[in-house]
Coordinates of C-alpha atoms in Angstrom, one line a residue:
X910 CA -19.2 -4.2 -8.0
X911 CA -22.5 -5.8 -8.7
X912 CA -24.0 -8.9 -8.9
X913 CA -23.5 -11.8 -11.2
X914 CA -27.1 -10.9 -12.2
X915 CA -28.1 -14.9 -11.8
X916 CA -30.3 -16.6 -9.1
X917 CA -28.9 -16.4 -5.9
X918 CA -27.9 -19.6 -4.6
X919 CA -28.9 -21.4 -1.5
X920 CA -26.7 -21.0 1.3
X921 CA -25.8 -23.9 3.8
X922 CA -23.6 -23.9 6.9
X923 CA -22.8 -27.9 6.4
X924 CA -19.4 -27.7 7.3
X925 CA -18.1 -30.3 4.7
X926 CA -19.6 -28.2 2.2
X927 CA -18.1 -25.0 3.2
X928 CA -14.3 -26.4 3.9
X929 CA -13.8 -27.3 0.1
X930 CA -14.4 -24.6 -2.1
X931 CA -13.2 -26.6 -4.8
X932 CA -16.5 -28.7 -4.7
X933 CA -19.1 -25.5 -4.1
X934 CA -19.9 -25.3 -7.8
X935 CA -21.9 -29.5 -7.6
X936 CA -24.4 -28.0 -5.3
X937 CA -26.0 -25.9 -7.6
X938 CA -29.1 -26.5 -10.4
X939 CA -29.8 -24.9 -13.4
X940 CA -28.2 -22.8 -15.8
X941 CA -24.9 -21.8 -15.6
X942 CA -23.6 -18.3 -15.1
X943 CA -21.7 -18.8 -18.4
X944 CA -22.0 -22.1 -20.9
X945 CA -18.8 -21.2 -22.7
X946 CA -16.5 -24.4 -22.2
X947 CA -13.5 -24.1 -19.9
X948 CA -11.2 -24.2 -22.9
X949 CA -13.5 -21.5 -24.8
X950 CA -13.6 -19.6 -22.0
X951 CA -9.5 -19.3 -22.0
X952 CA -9.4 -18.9 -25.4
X953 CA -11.9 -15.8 -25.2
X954 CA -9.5 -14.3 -22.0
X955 CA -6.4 -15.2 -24.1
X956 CA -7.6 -12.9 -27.3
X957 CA -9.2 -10.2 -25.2
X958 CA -5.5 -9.8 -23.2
X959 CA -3.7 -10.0 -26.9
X960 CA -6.1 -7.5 -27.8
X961 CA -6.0 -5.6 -24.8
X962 CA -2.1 -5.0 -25.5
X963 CA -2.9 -2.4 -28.3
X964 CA -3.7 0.7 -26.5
X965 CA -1.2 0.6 -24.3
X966 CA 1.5 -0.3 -27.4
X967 CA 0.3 2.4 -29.2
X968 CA 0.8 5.0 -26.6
X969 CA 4.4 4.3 -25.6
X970 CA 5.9 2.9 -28.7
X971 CA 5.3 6.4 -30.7
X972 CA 8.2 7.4 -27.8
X973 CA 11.3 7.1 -29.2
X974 CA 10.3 8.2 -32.5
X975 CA 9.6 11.7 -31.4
X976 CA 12.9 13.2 -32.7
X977 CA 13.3 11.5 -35.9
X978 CA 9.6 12.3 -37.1
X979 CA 9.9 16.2 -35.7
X980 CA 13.1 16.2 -38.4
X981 CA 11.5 14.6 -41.2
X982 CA 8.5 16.9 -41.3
X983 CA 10.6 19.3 -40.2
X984 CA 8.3 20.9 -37.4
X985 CA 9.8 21.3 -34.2
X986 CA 9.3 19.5 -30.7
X987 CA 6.8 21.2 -29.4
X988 CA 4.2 20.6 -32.4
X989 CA 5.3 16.7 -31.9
X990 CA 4.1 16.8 -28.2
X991 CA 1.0 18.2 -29.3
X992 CA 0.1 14.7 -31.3
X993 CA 0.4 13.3 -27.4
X994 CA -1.7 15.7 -25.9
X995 CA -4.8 15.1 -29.0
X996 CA -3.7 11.5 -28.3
X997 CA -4.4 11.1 -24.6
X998 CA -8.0 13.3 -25.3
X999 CA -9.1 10.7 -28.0
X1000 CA -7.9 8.2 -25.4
X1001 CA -10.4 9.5 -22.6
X1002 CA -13.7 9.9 -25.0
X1003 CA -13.4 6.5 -27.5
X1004 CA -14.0 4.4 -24.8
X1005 CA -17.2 6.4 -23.5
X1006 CA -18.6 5.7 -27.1
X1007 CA -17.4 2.4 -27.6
X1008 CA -18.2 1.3 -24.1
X1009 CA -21.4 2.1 -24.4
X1010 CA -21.7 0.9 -27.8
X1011 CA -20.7 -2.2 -26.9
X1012 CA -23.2 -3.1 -24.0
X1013 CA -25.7 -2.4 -26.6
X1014 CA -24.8 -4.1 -29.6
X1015 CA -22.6 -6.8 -28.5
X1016 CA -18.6 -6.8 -28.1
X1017 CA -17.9 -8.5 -31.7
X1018 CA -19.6 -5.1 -33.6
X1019 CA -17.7 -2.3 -30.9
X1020 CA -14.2 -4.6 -31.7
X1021 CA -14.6 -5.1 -35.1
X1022 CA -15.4 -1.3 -35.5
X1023 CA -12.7 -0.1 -33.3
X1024 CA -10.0 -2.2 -34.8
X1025 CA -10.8 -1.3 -38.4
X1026 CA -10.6 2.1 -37.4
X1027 CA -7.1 1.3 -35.8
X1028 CA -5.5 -0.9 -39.0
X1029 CA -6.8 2.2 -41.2
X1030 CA -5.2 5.1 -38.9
X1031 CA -2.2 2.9 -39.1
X1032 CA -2.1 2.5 -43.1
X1033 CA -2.5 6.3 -43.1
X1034 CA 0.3 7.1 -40.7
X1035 CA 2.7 4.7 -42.2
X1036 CA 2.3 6.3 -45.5
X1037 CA 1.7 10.1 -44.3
X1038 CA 4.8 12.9 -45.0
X1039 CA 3.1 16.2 -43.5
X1040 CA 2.1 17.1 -40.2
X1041 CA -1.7 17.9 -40.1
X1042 CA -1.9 14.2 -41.6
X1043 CA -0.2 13.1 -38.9
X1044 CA -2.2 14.7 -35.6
X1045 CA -5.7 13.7 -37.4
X1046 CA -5.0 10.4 -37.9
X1047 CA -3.1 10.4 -34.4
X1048 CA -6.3 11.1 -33.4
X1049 CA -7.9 8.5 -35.4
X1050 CA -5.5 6.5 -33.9
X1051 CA -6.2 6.7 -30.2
X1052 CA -10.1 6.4 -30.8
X1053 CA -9.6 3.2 -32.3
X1054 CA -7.2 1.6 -29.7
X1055 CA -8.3 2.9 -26.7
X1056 CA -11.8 1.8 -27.2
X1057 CA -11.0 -1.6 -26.8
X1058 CA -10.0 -1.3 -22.9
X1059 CA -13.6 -1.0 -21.7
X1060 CA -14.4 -3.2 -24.1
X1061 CA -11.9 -6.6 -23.0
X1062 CA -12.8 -5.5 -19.3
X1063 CA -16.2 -6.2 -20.2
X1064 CA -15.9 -9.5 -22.1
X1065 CA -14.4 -11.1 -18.2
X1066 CA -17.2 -10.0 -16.6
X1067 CA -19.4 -11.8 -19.4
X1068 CA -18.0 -15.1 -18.7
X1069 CA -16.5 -15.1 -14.9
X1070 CA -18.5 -15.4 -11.9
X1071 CA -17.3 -13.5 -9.1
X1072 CA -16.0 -16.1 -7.1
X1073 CA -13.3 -16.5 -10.8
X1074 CA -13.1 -13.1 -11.7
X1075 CA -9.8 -12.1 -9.7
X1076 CA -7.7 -14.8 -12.4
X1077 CA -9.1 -13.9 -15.3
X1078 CA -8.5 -10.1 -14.5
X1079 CA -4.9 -11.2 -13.5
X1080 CA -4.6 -12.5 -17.3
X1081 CA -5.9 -9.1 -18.9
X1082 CA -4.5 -7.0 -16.8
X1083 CA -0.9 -8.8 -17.4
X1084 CA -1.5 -8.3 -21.1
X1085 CA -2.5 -5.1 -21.0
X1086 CA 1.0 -4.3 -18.8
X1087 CA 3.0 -5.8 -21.3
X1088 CA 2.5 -2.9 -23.4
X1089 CA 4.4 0.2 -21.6
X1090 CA 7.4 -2.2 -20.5
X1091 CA 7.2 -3.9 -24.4
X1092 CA 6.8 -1.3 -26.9
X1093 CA 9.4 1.8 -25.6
X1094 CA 12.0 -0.7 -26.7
X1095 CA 10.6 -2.0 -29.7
X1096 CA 9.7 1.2 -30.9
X1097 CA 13.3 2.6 -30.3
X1098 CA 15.0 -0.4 -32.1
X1099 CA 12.4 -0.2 -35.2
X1100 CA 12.8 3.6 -35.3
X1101 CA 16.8 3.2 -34.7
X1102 CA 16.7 0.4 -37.8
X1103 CA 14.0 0.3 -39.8
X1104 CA 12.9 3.8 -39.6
X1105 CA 10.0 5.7 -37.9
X1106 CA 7.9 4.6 -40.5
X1107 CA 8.3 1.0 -38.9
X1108 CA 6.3 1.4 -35.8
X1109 CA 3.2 2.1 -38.0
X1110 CA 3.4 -0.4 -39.9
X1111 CA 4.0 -3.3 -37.0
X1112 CA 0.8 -1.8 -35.6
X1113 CA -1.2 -2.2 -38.9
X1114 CA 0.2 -5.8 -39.1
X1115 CA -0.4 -6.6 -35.1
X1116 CA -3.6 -5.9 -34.8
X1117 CA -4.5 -7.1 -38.5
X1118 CA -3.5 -10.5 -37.2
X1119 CA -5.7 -10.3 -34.4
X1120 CA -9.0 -8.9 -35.6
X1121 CA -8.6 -11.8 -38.7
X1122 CA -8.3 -14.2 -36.1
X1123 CA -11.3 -13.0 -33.8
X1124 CA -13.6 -12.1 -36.9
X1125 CA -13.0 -16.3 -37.6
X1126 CA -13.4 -17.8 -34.3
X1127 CA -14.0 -15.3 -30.7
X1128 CA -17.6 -15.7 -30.2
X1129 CA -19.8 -13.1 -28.8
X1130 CA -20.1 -12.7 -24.9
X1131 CA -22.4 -9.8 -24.3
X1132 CA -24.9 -10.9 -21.9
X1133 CA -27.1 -8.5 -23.0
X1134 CA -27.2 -10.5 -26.9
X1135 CA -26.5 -14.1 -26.3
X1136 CA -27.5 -14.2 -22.6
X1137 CA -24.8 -16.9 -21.0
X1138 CA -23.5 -17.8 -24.0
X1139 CA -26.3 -20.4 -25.1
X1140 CA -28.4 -18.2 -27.4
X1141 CA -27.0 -18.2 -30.6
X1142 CA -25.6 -15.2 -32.0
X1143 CA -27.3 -13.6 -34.9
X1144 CA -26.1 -10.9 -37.7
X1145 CA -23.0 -9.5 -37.2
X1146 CA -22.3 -11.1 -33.6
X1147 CA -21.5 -14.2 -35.4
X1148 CA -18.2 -15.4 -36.4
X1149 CA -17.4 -16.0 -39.6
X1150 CA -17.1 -20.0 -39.1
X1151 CA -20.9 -19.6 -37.0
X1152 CA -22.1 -17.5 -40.4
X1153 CA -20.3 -20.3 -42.7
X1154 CA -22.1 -23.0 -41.0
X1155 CA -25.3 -21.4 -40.2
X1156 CA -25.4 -21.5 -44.3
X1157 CA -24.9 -25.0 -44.6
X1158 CA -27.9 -26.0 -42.0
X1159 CA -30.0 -23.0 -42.5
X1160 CA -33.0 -24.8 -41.0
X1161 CA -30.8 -25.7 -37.4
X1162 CA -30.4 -22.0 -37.0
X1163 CA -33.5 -20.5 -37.6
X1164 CA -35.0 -23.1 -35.2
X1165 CA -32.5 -21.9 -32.6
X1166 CA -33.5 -19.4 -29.6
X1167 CA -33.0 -16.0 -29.2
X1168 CA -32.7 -13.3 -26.6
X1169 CA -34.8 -10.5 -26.6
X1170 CA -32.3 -7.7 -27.1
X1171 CA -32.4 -3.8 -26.7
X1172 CA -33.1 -1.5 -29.3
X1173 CA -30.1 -0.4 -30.8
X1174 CA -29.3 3.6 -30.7
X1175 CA -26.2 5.7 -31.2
X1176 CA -23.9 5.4 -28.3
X1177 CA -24.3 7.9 -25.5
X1178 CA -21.2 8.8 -24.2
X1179 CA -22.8 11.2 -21.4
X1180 CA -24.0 7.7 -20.0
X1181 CA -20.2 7.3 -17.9
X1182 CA -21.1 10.5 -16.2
X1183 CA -23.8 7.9 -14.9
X1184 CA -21.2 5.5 -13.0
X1185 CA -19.2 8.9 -12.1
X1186 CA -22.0 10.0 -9.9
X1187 CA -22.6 6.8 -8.0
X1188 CA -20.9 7.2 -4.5
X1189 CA -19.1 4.0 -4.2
X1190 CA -18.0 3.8 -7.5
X1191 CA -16.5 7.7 -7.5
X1192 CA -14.5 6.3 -4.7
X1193 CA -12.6 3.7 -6.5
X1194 CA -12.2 5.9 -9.7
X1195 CA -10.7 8.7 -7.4
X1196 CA -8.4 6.6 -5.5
X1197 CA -7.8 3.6 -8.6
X1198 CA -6.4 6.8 -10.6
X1199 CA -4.5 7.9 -7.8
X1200 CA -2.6 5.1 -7.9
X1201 CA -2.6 4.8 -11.4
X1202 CA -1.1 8.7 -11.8
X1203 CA 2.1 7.3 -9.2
X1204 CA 2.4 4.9 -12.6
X1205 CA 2.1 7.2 -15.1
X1206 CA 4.3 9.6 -13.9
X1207 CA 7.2 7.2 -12.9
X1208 CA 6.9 6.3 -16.6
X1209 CA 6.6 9.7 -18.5
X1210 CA 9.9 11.1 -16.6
X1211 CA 11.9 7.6 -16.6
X1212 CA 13.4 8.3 -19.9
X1213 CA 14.6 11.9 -19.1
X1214 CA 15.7 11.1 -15.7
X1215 CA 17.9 8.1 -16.5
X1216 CA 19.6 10.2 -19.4
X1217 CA 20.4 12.9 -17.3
X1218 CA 21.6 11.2 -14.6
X1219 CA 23.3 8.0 -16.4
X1220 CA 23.8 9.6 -19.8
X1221 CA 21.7 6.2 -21.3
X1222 CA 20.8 6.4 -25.1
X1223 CA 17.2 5.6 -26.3
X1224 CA 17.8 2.2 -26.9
X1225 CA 19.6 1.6 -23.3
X1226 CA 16.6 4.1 -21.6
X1227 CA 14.1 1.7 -23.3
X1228 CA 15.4 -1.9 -21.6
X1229 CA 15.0 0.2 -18.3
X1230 CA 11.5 0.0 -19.0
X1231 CA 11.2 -4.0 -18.8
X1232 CA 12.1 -3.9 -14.8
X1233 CA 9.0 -2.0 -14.1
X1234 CA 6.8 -4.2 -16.6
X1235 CA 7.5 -7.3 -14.9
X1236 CA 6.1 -5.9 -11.8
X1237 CA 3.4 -5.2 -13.6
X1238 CA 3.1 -8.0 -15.1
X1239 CA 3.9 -10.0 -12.3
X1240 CA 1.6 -8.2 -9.6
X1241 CA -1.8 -8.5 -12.0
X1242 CA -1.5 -12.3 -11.9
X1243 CA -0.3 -12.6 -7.9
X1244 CA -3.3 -10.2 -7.4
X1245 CA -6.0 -12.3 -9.7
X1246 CA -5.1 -15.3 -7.8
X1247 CA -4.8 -13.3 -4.1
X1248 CA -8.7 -11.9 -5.0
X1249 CA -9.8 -15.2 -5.8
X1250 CA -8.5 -16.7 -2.5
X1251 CA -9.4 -14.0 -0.3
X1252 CA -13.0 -14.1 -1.8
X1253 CA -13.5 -17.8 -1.3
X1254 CA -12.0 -17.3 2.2
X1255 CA -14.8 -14.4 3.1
X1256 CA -17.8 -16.7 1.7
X1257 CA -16.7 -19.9 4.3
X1258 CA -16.4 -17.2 7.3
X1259 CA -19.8 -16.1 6.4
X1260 CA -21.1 -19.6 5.8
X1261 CA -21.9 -18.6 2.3
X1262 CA -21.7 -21.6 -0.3
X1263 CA -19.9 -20.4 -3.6
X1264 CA -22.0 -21.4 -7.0
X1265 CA -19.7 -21.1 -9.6
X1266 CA -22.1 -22.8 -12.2
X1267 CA -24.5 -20.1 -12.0
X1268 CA -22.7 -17.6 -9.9
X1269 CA -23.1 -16.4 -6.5
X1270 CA -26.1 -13.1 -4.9
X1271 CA -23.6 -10.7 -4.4
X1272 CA -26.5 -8.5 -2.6
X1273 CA -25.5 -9.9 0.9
X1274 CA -21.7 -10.7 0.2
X1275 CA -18.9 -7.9 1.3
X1276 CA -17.3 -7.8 -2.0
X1277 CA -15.7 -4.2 -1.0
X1278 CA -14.1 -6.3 1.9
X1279 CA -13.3 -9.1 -0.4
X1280 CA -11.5 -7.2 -3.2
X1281 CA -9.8 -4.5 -1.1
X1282 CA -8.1 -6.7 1.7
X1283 CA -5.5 -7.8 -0.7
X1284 CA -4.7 -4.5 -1.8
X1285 CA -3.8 -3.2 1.6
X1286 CA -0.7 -4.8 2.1
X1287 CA 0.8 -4.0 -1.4
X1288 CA -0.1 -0.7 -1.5
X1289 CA 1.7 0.2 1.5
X1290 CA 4.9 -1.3 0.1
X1291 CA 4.1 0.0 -2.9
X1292 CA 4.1 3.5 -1.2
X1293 CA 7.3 2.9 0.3
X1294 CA 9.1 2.2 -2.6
X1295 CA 8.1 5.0 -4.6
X1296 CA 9.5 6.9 -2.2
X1297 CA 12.6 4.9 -1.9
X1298 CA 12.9 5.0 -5.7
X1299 CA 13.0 9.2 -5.3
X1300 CA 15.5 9.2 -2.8
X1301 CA 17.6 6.8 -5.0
X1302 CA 17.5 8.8 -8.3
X1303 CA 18.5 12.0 -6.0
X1304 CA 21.6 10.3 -4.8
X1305 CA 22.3 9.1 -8.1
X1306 CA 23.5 5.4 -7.0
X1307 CA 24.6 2.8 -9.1
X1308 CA 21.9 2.1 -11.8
X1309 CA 21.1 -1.3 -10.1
X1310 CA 19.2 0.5 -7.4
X1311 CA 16.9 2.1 -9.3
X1312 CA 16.2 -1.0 -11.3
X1313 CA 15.2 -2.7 -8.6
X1314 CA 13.0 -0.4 -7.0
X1315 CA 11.2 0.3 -10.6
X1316 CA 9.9 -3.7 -10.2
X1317 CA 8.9 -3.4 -6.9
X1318 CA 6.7 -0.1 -8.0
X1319 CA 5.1 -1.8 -11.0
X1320 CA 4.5 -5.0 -8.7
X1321 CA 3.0 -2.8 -6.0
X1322 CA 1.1 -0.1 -7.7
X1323 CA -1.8 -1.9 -9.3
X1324 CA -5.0 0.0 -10.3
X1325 CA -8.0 -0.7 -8.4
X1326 CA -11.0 -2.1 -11.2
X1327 CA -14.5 -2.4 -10.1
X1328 CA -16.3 -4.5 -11.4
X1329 CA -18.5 -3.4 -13.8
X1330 CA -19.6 -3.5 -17.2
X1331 CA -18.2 -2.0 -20.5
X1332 CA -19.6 1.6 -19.3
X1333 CA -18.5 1.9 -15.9
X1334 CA -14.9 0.8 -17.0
X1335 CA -14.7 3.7 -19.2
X1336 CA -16.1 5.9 -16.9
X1337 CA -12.9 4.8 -14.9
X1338 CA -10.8 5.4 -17.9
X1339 CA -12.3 9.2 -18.1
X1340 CA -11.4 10.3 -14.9
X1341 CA -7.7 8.6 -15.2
X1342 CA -6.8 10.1 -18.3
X1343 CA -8.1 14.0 -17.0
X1344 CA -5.5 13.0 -14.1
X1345 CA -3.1 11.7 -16.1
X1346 CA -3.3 14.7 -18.5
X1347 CA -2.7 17.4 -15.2
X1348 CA -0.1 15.3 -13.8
X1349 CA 2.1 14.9 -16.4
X1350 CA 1.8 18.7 -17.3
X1351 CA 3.4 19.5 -13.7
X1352 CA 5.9 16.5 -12.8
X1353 CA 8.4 18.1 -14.8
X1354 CA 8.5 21.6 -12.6
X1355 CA 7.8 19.7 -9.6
X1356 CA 11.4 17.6 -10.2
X1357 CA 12.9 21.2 -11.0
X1358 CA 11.9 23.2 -8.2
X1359 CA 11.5 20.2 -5.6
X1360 CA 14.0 17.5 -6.7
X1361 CA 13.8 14.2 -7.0
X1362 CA 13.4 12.8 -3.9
X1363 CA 10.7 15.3 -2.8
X1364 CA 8.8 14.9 -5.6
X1365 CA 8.3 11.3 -5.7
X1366 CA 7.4 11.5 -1.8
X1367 CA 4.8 14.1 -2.4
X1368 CA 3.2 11.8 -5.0
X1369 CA 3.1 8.5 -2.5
X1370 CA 1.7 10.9 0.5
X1371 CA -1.0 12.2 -1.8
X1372 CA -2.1 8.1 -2.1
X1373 CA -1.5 8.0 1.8
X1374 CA -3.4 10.5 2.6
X1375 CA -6.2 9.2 0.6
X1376 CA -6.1 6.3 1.8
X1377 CA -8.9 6.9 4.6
X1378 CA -11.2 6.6 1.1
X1379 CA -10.8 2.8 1.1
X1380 CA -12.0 2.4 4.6
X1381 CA -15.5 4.6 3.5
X1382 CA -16.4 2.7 0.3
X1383 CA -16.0 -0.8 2.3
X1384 CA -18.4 1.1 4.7
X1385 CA -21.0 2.3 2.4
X1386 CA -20.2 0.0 -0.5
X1387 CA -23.0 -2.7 0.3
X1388 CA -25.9 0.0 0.9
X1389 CA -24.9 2.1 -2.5
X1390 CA -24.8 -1.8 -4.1
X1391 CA -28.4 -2.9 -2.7
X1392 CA -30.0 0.8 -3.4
X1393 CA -29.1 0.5 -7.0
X1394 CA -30.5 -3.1 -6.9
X1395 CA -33.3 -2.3 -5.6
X1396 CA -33.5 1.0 -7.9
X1397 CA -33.2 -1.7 -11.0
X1398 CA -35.7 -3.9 -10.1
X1399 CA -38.5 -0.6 -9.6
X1400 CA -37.4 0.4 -13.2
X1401 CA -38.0 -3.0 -14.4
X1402 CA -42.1 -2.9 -13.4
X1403 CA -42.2 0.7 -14.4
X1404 CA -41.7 -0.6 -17.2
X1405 CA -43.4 -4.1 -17.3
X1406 CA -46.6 -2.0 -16.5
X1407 CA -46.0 0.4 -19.0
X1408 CA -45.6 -1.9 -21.4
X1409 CA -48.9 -4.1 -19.9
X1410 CA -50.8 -0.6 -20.4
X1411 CA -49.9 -0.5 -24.1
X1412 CA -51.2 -3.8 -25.3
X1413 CA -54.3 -3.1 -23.6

């Protein structure tokens, strides 16, 4: 939840200033925060949410398939379920590698890399008939997919100031939804049709599409390698259509500058342990995956639940999926837009003016306060209706009910992302998928032995309880901010001198 890393802006308590935040960003000089175009800029948050669908797809359209491909390799259940369980490990480490890979080398390399490991896992599953084939490159699978979510989470804090960031997250976040509400049903109908087969081979060609269309045109964002977006990329952080021109005018590129970029090393996933250990930040990754276990176990026992009580097929148990993806999808872009507007309302009750050229100095600004006061209210109704949506699967109403209540959950229960860079995003990843991985290993003997009802209230009084959390990190969220500031800019003249002492 750091700064924009730019100048800090002058502040002014000129009241016409303040009272249109629309017209904040023309009393700022110098360079902008990012120099990506407006249009660029969408088309960069557009591809990073297409491409931020994959994970996601991949993990819940492999659903329905489970029987079929248990019969043709003629292995039983249980050995299937174990391709989830290597699945949801790869899931937690790629994106410690990747993400850290990424800050280094740029986002174009760590996507490139990641989807070509994806479109071959694919190829390999599509045409595989045993089962050792098929739990190495499920493996293979999940390290290439999942390392792209730290990755797109990254490429919005590239080019979005804070005062913007809230939209743009909206955007990803609603692509990334669209997978678990998407693929259960489009997995069951190519399974159902086409065969199992099917689904690996509309992966290959989905994400083929993409990366042939971000090789060609996304250009790199990585602060770290083009700085705002004004240096030039070099090597392989160039597009193909930068590399076909920088052919044709090879004098107009090599007189172009460049930024000074960090040696490049082999990705050190131990670094998320890192962002783990910083108080504020262990706060929102314990209480974000919280919430984000309520989600992932109203999805992992939707299917058997609504069989047994409403004797749905696969196909039928796979529509029942989209209620709970619109809230989803609905509540990431309400929220984008709610953080935006509560931010810009904060900076005129402090009389702080917001730069969104070159972005704002988050060291005096209450982000905590800013990004958690529109949470409060939803996750309180979110909370209710989990519970509601427990009580209404006990009494087995009429299938409307639960419906219902399954949108109001996915609109309610949205994960709480800190800002941060590639790392720290799959440091937050880490922790949810360790959750994730114990709670879906005990929901099923909890609805055994407790029932519905109970069950689903336990879960939304473990966030409640909790809850006291969010009140301490918007207390010590500011001093943990300006002691790792101030921590940054003492490593930075260690190493000046260091450096000083060498030449010499």
């Amino acid at each position: 939840m750091g700064s924009d890393h730019s100048p800090p802006p002058s502040n002014t308590n000129s009241n016409d200033v303040n009272s249109d935040p629309e017209a904040l960003a023309r009393v700022s000089s110098g360079p902008p925060y990012s120099a990506f175009p407006k249009w660029t800029r969408r088309f960069i948050v557009g591809m990073t949410a297409v491409g931020g669908v994959v994970s996601p797809m991949t993990a819940n359209i492999y659903f329905p398939a489970l029987n079929p491909i248990a019969a043709d390799l003629g292995v039983s259940i249980s050995l299937i379920n174990l391709t989830l369980t290597t699945y949801m490990i790869f899931q937690a480490i790629a994106p410690t590698i990747f993400g850290d890979f990424g800050d280094k080398a740029g986002r174009r390399p760590a996507f490139v890399i990641s989807f070509l490991i994806y479109v071959a896992a694919n190829l390999g599953l599509a045409l595989q008939r045993n089962y050792a084939a098929l739990l190495v490159l499920r493996m293979l699978q999940s390290a290439g997919s999942s390392g792209t979510l730290a990755l797109c989470f990254a490429v919005i804090a590239d080019i979005s100031v804070s005062s913007e960031r809230g939209k743009y997250m909206g955007i990803l976040l609603a692509g990334i939804n669209v997978g678990p509400s998407l693929s259960p049903v489009l997995g069951g109908i190519l399974a159902e049709y086409l065969g199992w087969q099917a689904i690996f081979w509309f992966c290959l060609i989905f994400s083929g599409a993409w990366l042939i269309v971000f090789a060609l045109a996304v250009p790199e964002t990585c602060r770290n390698v083009v700085g705002n977006g004004s240096v030039p990329a070099t090597g392989w952080n160039m597009t193909v259509i930068d590399y076909v021109r920088s052919r044709r005018h090879p004098a107009q590129h090599d007189t172009q500058q460049t930024v000074s970029k960090p040696p490049l090393r082999f990705p050190n996933p131990f670094n998320v342990l890192k962002a783990v250990l910083q108080k504020d930040l262990a706060l929102v990754y314990l209480y974000g995956t919280l919430a984000y276990l309520v989600f992932i176990l109203i999805v992992a026992t939707l299917s058997t639940e609504f069989a047994a009580i409403y004797g749905y097929n696969d196909l039928i148990i796979g529509l029942c999926y989209l209620p709970y993806g619109l809230g989803c999808c609905s509540a990431a872009v309400f929220q984008g837009y709610a953080l935006d507007w509560n931010y810009r309302r904060i900076a005129r009750s402090i009389g702080m003016t917001i730069d969104r050229r070159r972005g704002d100095d988050m060291s005096k600004f209450p982000i905590e306060k800013a990004r958690l006061q529109p949470v409060i209210p939803i996750l309180i109704a979110g909370i209710a209706s989990t519970i509601c949506y427990g009580w209404v699967l006990q009494a087995k109403t009429h299938v409307a009910a639960p419906l219902v209540l399954l949108y109001i959950v996915g609109f309610m229960v949205v994960d709480l992302y800190p800002e941060a860079p590639a790392t720290a995003i799959a440091a937050n990843n880490l922790v949810r998928c360790l959750f994730g991985a114990g709670g879906t290993a005990v929901i099923e003997p909890m609805l055994r032995s407790m029932g519905r009802g109970w069950t689903y209230t336990f879960w939304a009084l473990v966030l409640v309880v909790f809850s006291p959390m969010l009140y301490i990190l918007a207390r010590i969220g500011p001093r943990c901010r300006e002691e790792r500031r101030l921590k940054m800019i003492e490593d930075s003249s260690s190493t000046s001198s260091s450096s000083r002492s060498v030449e010499e």
